[in-house]
Short mmCIF file of C-alpha atoms and ligand atoms in Angstrom, two decimals:
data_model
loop_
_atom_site.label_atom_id
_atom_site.label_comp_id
_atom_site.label_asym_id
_atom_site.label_seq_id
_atom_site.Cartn_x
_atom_site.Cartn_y
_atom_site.Cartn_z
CA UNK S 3 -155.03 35.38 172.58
CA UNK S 4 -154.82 33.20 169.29
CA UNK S 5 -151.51 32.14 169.19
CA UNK S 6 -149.33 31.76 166.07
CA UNK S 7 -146.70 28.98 166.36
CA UNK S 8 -143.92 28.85 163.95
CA UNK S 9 -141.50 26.43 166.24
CA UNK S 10 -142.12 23.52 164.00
CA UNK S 11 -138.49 22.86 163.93
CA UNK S 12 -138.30 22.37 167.63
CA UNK S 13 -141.27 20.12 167.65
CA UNK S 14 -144.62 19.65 166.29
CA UNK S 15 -148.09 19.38 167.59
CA UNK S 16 -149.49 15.71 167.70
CA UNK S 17 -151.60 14.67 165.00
CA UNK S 18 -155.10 13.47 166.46
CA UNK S 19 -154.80 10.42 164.61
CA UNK S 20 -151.55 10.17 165.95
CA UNK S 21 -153.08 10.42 169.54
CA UNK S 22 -155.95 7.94 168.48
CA UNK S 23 -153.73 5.33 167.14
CA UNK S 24 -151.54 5.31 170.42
CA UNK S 25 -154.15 5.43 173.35
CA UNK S 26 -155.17 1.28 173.13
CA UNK S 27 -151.51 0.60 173.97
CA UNK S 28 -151.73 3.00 177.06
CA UNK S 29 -154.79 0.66 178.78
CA UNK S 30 -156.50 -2.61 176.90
CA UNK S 31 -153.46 -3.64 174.42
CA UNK S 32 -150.66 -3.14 177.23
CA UNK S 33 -148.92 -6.00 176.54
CA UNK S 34 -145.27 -6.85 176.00
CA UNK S 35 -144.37 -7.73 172.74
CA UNK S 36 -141.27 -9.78 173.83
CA UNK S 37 -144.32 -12.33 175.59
CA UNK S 38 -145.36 -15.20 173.97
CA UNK S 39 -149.39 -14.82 175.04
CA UNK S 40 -151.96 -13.34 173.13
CA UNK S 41 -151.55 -9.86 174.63
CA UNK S 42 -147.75 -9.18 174.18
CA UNK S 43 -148.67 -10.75 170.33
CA UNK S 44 -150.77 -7.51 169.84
CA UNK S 45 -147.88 -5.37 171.38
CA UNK S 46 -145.98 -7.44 168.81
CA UNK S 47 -148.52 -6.68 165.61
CA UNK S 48 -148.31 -2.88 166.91
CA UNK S 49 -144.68 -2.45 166.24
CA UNK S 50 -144.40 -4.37 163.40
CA UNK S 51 -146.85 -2.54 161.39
CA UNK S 52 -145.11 0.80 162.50
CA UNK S 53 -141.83 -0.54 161.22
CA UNK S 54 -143.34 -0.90 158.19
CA UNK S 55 -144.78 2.50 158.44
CA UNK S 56 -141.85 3.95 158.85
CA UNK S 57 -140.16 1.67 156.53
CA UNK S 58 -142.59 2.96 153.70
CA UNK S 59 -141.89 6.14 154.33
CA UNK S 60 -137.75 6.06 153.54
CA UNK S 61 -138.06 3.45 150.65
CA UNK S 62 -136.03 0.59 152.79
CA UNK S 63 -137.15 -2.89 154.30
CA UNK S 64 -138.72 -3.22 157.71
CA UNK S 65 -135.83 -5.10 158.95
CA UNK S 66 -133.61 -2.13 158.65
CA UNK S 67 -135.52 -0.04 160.66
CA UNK S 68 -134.04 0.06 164.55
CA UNK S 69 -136.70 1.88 166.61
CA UNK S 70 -135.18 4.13 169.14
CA UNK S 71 -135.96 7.20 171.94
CA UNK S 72 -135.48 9.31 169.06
CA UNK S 73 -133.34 11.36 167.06
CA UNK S 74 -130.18 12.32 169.49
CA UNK S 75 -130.08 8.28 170.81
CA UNK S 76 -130.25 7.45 166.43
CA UNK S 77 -127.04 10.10 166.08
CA UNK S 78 -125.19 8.75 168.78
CA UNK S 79 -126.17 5.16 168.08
CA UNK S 80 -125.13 5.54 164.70
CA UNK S 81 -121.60 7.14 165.28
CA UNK S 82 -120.46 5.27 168.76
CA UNK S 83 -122.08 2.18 166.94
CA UNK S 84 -119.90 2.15 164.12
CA UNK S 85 -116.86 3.69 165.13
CA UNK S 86 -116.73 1.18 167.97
CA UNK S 87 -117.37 -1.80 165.70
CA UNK S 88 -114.59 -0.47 163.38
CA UNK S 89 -111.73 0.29 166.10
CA UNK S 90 -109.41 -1.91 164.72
CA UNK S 91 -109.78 -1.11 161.09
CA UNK S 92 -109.18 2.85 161.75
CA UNK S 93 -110.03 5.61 164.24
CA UNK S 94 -111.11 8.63 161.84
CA UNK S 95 -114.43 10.26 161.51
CA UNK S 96 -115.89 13.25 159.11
CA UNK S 97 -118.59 15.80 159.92
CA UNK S 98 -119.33 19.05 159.15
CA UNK S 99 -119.19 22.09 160.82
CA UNK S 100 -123.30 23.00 161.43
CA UNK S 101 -124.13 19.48 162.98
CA UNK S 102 -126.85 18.85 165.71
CA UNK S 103 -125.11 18.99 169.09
CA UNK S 104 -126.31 14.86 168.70
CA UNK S 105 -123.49 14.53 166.10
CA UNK S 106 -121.23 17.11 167.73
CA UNK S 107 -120.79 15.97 170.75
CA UNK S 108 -121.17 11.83 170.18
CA UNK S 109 -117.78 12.66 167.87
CA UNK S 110 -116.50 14.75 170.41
CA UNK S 111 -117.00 11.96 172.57
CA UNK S 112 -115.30 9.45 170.52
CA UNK S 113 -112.35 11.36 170.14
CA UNK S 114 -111.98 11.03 174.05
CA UNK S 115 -111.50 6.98 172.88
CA UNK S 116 -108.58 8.02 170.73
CA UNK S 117 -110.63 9.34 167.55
CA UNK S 118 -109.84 11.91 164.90
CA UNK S 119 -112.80 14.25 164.28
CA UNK S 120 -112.31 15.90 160.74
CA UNK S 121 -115.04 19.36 160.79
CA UNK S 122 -115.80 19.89 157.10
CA UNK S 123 -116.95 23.79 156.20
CA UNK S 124 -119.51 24.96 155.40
CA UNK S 125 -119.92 28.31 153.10
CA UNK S 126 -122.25 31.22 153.68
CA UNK S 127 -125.11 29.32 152.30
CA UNK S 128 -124.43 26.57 154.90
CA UNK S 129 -123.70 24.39 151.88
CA UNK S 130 -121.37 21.50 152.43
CA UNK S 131 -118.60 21.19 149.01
CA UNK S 132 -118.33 17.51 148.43
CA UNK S 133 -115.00 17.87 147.10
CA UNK S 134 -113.55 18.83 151.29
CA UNK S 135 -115.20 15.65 152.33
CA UNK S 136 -113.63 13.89 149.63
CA UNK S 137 -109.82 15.57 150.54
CA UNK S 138 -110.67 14.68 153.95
CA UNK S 139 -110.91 10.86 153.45
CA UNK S 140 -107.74 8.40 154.47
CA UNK S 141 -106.97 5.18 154.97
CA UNK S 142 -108.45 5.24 158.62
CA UNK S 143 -111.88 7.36 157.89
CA UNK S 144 -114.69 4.79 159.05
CA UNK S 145 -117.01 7.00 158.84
CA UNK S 146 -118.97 10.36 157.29
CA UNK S 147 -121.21 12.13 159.34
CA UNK S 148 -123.44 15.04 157.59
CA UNK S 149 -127.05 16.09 157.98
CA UNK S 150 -129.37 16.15 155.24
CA UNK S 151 -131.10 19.89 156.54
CA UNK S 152 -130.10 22.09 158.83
CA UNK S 153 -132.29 22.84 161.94
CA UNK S 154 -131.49 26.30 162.32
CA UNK S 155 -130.89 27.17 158.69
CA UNK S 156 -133.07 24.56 156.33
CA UNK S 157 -130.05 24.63 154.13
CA UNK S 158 -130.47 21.07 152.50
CA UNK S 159 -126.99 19.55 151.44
CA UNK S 160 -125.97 17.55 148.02
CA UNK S 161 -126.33 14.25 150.22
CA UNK S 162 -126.66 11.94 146.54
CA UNK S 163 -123.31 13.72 145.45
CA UNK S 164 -121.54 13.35 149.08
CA UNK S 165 -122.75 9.51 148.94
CA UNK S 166 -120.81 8.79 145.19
CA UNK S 167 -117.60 9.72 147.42
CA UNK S 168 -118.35 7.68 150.20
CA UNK S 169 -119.11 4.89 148.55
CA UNK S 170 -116.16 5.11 146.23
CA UNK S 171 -114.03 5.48 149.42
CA UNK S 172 -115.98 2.26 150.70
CA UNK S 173 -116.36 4.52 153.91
CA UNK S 174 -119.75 4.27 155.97
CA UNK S 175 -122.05 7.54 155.43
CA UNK S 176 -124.63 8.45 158.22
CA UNK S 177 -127.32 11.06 157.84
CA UNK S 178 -128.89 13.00 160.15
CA UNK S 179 -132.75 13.46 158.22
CA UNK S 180 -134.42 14.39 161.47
CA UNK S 181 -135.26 17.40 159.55
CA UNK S 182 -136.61 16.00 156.44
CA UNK S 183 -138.21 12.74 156.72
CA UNK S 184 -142.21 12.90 156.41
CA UNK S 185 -141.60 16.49 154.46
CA UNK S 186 -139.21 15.80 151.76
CA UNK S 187 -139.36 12.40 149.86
CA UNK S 188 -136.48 10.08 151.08
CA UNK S 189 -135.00 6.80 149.47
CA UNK S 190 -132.28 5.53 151.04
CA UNK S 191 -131.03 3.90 148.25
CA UNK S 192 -131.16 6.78 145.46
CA UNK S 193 -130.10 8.81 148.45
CA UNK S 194 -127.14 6.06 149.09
CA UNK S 195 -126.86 6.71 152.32
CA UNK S 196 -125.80 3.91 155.18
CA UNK S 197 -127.88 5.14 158.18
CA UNK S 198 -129.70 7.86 158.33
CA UNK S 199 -131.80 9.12 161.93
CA UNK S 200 -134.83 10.30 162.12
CA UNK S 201 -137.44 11.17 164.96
CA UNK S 202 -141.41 10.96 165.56
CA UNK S 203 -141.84 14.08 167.20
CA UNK S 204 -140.36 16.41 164.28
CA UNK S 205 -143.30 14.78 161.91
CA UNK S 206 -146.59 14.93 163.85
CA UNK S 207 -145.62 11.93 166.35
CA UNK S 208 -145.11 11.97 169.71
CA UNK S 209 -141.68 12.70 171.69
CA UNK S 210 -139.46 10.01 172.51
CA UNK S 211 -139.20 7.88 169.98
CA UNK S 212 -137.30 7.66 166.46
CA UNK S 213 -135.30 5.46 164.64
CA UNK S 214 -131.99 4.87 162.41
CA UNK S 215 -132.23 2.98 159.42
CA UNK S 216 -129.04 0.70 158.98
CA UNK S 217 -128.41 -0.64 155.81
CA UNK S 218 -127.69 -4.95 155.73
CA UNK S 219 -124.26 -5.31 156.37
CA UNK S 220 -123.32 -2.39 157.87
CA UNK S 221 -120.76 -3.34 160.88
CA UNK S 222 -122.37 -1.63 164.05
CA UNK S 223 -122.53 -2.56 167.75
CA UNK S 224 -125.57 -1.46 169.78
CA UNK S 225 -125.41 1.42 172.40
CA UNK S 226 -127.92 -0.71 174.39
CA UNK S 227 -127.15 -3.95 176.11
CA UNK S 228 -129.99 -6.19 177.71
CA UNK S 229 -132.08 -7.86 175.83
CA UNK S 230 -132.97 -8.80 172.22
CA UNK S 231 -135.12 -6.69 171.11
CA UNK S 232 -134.95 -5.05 167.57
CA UNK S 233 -132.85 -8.01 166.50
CA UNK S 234 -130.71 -7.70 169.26
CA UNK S 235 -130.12 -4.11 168.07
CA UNK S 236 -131.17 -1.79 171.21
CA UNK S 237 -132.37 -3.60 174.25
CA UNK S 238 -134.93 -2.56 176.23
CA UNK S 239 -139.08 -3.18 176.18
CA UNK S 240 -139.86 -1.23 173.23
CA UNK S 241 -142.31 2.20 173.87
CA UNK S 242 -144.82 0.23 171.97
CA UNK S 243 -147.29 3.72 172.04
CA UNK S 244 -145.02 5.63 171.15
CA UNK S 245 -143.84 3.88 168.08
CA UNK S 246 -147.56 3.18 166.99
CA UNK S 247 -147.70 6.74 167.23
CA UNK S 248 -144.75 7.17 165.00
CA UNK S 249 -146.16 4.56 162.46
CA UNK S 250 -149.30 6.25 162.34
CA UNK S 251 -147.51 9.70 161.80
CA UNK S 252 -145.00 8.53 158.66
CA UNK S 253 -148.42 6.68 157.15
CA UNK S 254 -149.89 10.25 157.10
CA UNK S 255 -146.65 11.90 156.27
CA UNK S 256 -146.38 9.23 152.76
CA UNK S 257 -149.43 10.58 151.92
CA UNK S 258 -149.57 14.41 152.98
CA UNK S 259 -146.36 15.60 152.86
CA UNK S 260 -146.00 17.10 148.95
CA UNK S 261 -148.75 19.15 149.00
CA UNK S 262 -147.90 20.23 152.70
CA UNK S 263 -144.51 21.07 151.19
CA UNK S 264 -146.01 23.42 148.41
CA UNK S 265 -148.23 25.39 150.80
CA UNK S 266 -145.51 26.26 152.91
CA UNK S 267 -143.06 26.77 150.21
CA UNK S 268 -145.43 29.89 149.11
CA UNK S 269 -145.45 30.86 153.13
CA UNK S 270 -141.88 30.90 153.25
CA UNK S 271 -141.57 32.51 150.14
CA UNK S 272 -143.75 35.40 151.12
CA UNK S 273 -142.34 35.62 154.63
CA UNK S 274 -138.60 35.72 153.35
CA UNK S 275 -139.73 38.61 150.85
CA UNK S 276 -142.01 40.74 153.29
CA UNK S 277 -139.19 40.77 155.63
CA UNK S 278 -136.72 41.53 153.66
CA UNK S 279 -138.26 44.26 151.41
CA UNK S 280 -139.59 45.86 154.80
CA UNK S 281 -136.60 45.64 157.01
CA UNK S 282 -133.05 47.57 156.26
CA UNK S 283 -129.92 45.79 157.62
CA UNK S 284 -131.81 42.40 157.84
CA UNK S 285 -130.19 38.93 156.14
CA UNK S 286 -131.58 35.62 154.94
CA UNK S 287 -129.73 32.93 156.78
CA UNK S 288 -129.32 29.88 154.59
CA UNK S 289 -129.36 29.48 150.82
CA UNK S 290 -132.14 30.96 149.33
CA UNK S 291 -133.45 27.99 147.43
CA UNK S 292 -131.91 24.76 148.73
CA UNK S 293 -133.59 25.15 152.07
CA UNK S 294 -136.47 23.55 153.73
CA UNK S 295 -140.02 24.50 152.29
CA UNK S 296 -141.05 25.57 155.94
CA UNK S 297 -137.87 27.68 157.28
CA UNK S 298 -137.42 31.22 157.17
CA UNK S 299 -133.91 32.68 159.07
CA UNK S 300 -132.83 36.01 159.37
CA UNK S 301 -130.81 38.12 161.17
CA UNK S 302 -131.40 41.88 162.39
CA UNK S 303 -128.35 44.48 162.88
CA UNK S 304 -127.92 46.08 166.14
CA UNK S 305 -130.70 44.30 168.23
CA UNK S 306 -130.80 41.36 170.28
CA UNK S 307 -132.65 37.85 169.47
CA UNK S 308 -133.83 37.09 172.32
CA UNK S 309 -135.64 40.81 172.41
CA UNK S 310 -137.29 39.70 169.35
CA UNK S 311 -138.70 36.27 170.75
CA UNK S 312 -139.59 37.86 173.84
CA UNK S 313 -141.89 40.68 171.74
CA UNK S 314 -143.49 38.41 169.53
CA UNK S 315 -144.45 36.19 172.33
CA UNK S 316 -146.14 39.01 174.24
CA UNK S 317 -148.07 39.03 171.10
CA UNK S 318 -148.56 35.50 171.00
CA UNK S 319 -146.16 34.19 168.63
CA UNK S 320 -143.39 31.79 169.37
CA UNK S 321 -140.70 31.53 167.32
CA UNK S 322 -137.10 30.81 168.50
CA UNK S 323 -133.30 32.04 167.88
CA UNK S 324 -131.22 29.16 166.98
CA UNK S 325 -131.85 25.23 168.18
CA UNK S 326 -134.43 24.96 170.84
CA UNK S 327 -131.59 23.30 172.68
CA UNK S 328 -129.05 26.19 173.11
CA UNK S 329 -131.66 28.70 173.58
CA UNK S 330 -130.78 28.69 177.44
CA UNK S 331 -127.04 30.11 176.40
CA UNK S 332 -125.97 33.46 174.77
CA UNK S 333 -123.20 32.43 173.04
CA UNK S 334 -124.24 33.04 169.46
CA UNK S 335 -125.37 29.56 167.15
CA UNK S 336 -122.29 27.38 166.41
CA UNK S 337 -124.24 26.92 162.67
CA UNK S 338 -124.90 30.93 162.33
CA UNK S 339 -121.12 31.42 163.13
CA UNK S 340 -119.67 28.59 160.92
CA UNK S 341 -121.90 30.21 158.14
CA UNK S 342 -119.55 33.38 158.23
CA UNK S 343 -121.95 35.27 160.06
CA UNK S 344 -120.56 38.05 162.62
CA UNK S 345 -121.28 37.54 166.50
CA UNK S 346 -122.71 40.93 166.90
CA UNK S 347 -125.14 39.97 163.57
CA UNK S 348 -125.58 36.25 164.88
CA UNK S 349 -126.70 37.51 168.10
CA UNK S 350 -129.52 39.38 166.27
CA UNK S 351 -131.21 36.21 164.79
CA UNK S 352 -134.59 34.69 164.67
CA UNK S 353 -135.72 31.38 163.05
CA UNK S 354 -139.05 30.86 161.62
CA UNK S 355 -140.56 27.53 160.82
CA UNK S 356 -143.88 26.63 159.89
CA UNK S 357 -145.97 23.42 159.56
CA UNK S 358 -149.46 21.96 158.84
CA UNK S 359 -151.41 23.84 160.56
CA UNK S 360 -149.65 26.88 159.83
CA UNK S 361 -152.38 29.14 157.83
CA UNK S 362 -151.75 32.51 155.43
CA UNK S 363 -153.12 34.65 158.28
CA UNK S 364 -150.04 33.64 160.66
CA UNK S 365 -147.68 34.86 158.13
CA UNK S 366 -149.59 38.29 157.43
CA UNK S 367 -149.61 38.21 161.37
CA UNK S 368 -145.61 37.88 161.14
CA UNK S 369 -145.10 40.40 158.84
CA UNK S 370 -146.97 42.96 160.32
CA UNK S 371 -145.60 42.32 163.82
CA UNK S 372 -141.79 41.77 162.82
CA UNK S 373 -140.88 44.83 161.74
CA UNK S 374 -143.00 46.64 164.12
CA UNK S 375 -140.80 45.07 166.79
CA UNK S 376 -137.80 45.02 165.17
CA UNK S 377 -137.86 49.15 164.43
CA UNK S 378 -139.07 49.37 167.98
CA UNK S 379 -135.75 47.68 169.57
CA UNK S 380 -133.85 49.33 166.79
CA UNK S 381 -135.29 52.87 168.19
CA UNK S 382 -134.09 51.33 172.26
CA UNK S 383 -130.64 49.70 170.88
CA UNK S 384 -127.33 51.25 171.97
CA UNK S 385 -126.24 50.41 168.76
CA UNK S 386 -127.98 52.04 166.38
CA UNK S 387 -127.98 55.26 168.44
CA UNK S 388 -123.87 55.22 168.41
CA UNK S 389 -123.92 55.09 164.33
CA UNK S 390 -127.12 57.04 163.33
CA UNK S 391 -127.13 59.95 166.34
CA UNK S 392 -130.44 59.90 168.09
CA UNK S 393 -132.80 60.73 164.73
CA UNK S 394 -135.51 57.66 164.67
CA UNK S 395 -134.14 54.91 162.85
CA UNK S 396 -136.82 53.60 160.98
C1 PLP E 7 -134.55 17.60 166.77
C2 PLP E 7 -133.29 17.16 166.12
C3 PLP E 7 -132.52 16.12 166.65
C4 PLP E 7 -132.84 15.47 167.97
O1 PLP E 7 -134.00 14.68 167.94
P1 PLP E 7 -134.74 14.32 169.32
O2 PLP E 7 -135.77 13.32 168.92
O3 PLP E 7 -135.34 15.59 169.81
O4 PLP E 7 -133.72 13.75 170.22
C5 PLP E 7 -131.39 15.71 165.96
N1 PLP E 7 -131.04 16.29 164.80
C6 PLP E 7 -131.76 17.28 164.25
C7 PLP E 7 -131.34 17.85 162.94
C8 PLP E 7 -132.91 17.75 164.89
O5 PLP E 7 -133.60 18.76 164.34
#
């Protein structure tokens, strides 16, 4: 069976490049970089041309880039980092309400260490309104916590806007981009952003390895203790294939990535409107057009998610409810809920996301299969027979 993946959001396939550029460091180049000899110097070269990789690819310097073991160690390097450096100059943090569990539950975390967690809304788009994270700001706020795209959504927030208030408030501002860096151009500095997270495996890299950018100056302790690595930064012998895997993947991102963008901005298009114009009681979750090029959301009345998923698999294509990483729980998406969305709709979601090697033939598979399945359940569901008697119901 051909199989049609449109889990990009949960991970991506390797690039073969990717692969290629990793492998020597496996066998032959296997050398620390932390030794003074010949070999650990081409460890050494390795992960200093991926930090300029990377580097290139969010408009900062090398020396600002902290490789980690991806993006949920970047989140909760960047929050426990700074809030921990900053304990005696306040104890408040901001967020928002349709974080990554990474953010979530590092703040939770910190408020067990005598934190305040403010949870900015969101509104039915899933769009952040500056103005709350401004009115949430005091005299203790060390720092703002709010992703740049959603995971489950795409919605993509105002993070230029939300950075004139931070800055203003002279108040640290942290950005999860694990969603958007190598598919949406980033510069840290027009974004104004402090530290922003991203990870290799969410861009055609391997799993396992990320990084957060940290921006000179900023007051942060490390999470890692043990050695001096990454400027004494995050100890530990650095995953020297992985992060020439990552360099290699953000080199190929810089140069693919708007032209991958505009393909799968006319997918997503075309998916959104198939499924809607073919399917009654279905919703677009997310705002319609500040939302990643390759995500596609919706939710079906009166049917289960998880029925959906585990359809379109027998037929060979994976997609997923929510985040890959509550999949394993039936409570209904934290971000579909703080959207506005009712349980019973929540429950009846399915996220689409697509990536390079995504083609126009997966989509027309999609949105032939979809609604096929979808009036299918709809014909088994409980619920549809209580309102609409036992006539057919598509
Ligand atoms: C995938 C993801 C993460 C976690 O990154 P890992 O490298 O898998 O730990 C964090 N935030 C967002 C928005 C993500 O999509």
């Amino acid at each position: 069976m051909q199989r049609v993946y449109m889990d990009y959001a949960a991970t991506t396939p390797m690039l073969p490049e990717v692969a290629v550029a990793m492998q020597p460091f496996f066998s032959q180049r296997f050398g620390n970089p932390s030794s003074i000899h010949s070999m650990g110097q081409e460890g050494r070269d390795a992960v200093e041309t991926s930090r300029g990789q990377v580097a290139g690819l969010i408009g900062c310097q090398p020396a600002d880039v902290v490789f980690t073991s991806g993006g949920t160690e970047a989140d909760n390097h960047a929050i426990k980092g700074v809030c921990l450096a900053g304990r005696e100059r306040g104890n408040h943090i901001i967020t928002t309400a349709i974080e990554h569990h990474a953010v979530i539950y590092a703040c939770n975390f910190m408020k067990t260490l005598g934190f305040d967690v403010t949870v900015a809304p969101v509104d039915r788009d899933g769009l952040v309104d500056p103005a709350d994270i401004k009115k949430a700001i005091t005299g203790r706020t060390l720092l703002i916590s709010v992703m740049q795209a959603n995971n489950e959504v795409g919605t993509i927030q105002p993070i230029a806007e939300i950075s004139k208030i931070t800055r203003e408030a002279g108040v640290y501002f942290h950005v999860d981009a694990v969603q958007t860096v190598g598919h949406l151009p980033i510069d840290v500095d027009k974004l104004g952003v402090d530290l922003l997270s991203a990870s290799a495996h969410k861009l055609y890299g391997p799993k396992g390895v990320g990084m957060l950018y940290i921006r000179p100056g900023t007051r942060i302790l490390p999470l890692l203790h043990g050695g001096e690595q990454e400027n004494e930064r995050r100890a530990g012998t650095e995953n020297v294939p992985g992060i020439a895997g990552f360099g290699k993947a953000a080199e190929i991102a810089s140069r693919d990535m708007a032209k991958e963008a505009d393909t799968l901005t006319a997918y997503r298009d075309k998916l959104i409107e198939g499924i809607l114009a073919q399917v009654g009681d279905a919703y677009l979750n997310g705002h319609r057009q500040q939302r990643l090029p390759n995500n596609a959301n919706f939710s079906f009345d009166f049917i289960e998610g998880e029925s959906i998923l585990m359809y379109l698999d027998s037929e060979g294509i994976c997609a997923s409810t929510g985040s890959a990483c509550s999949s394993a729980s039936s409570e209904p998406s934290h971000v579909l809920t703080s959207l506005g969305i009712p349980v019973e709709r929540a429950r009846g979601s399915v996220r689409l996301t697509m990536g390079r090697w995504t083609t126009e033939g997966d989509v027309d598979k999609v949105l032939e299969a979809l609604p096929r399945i979808v009036g299918k359940l709809r014909a088994m569901s409980p619920l549809i027979k209580e309102r609409c008697g036992w006539i057919n119901y598509l």
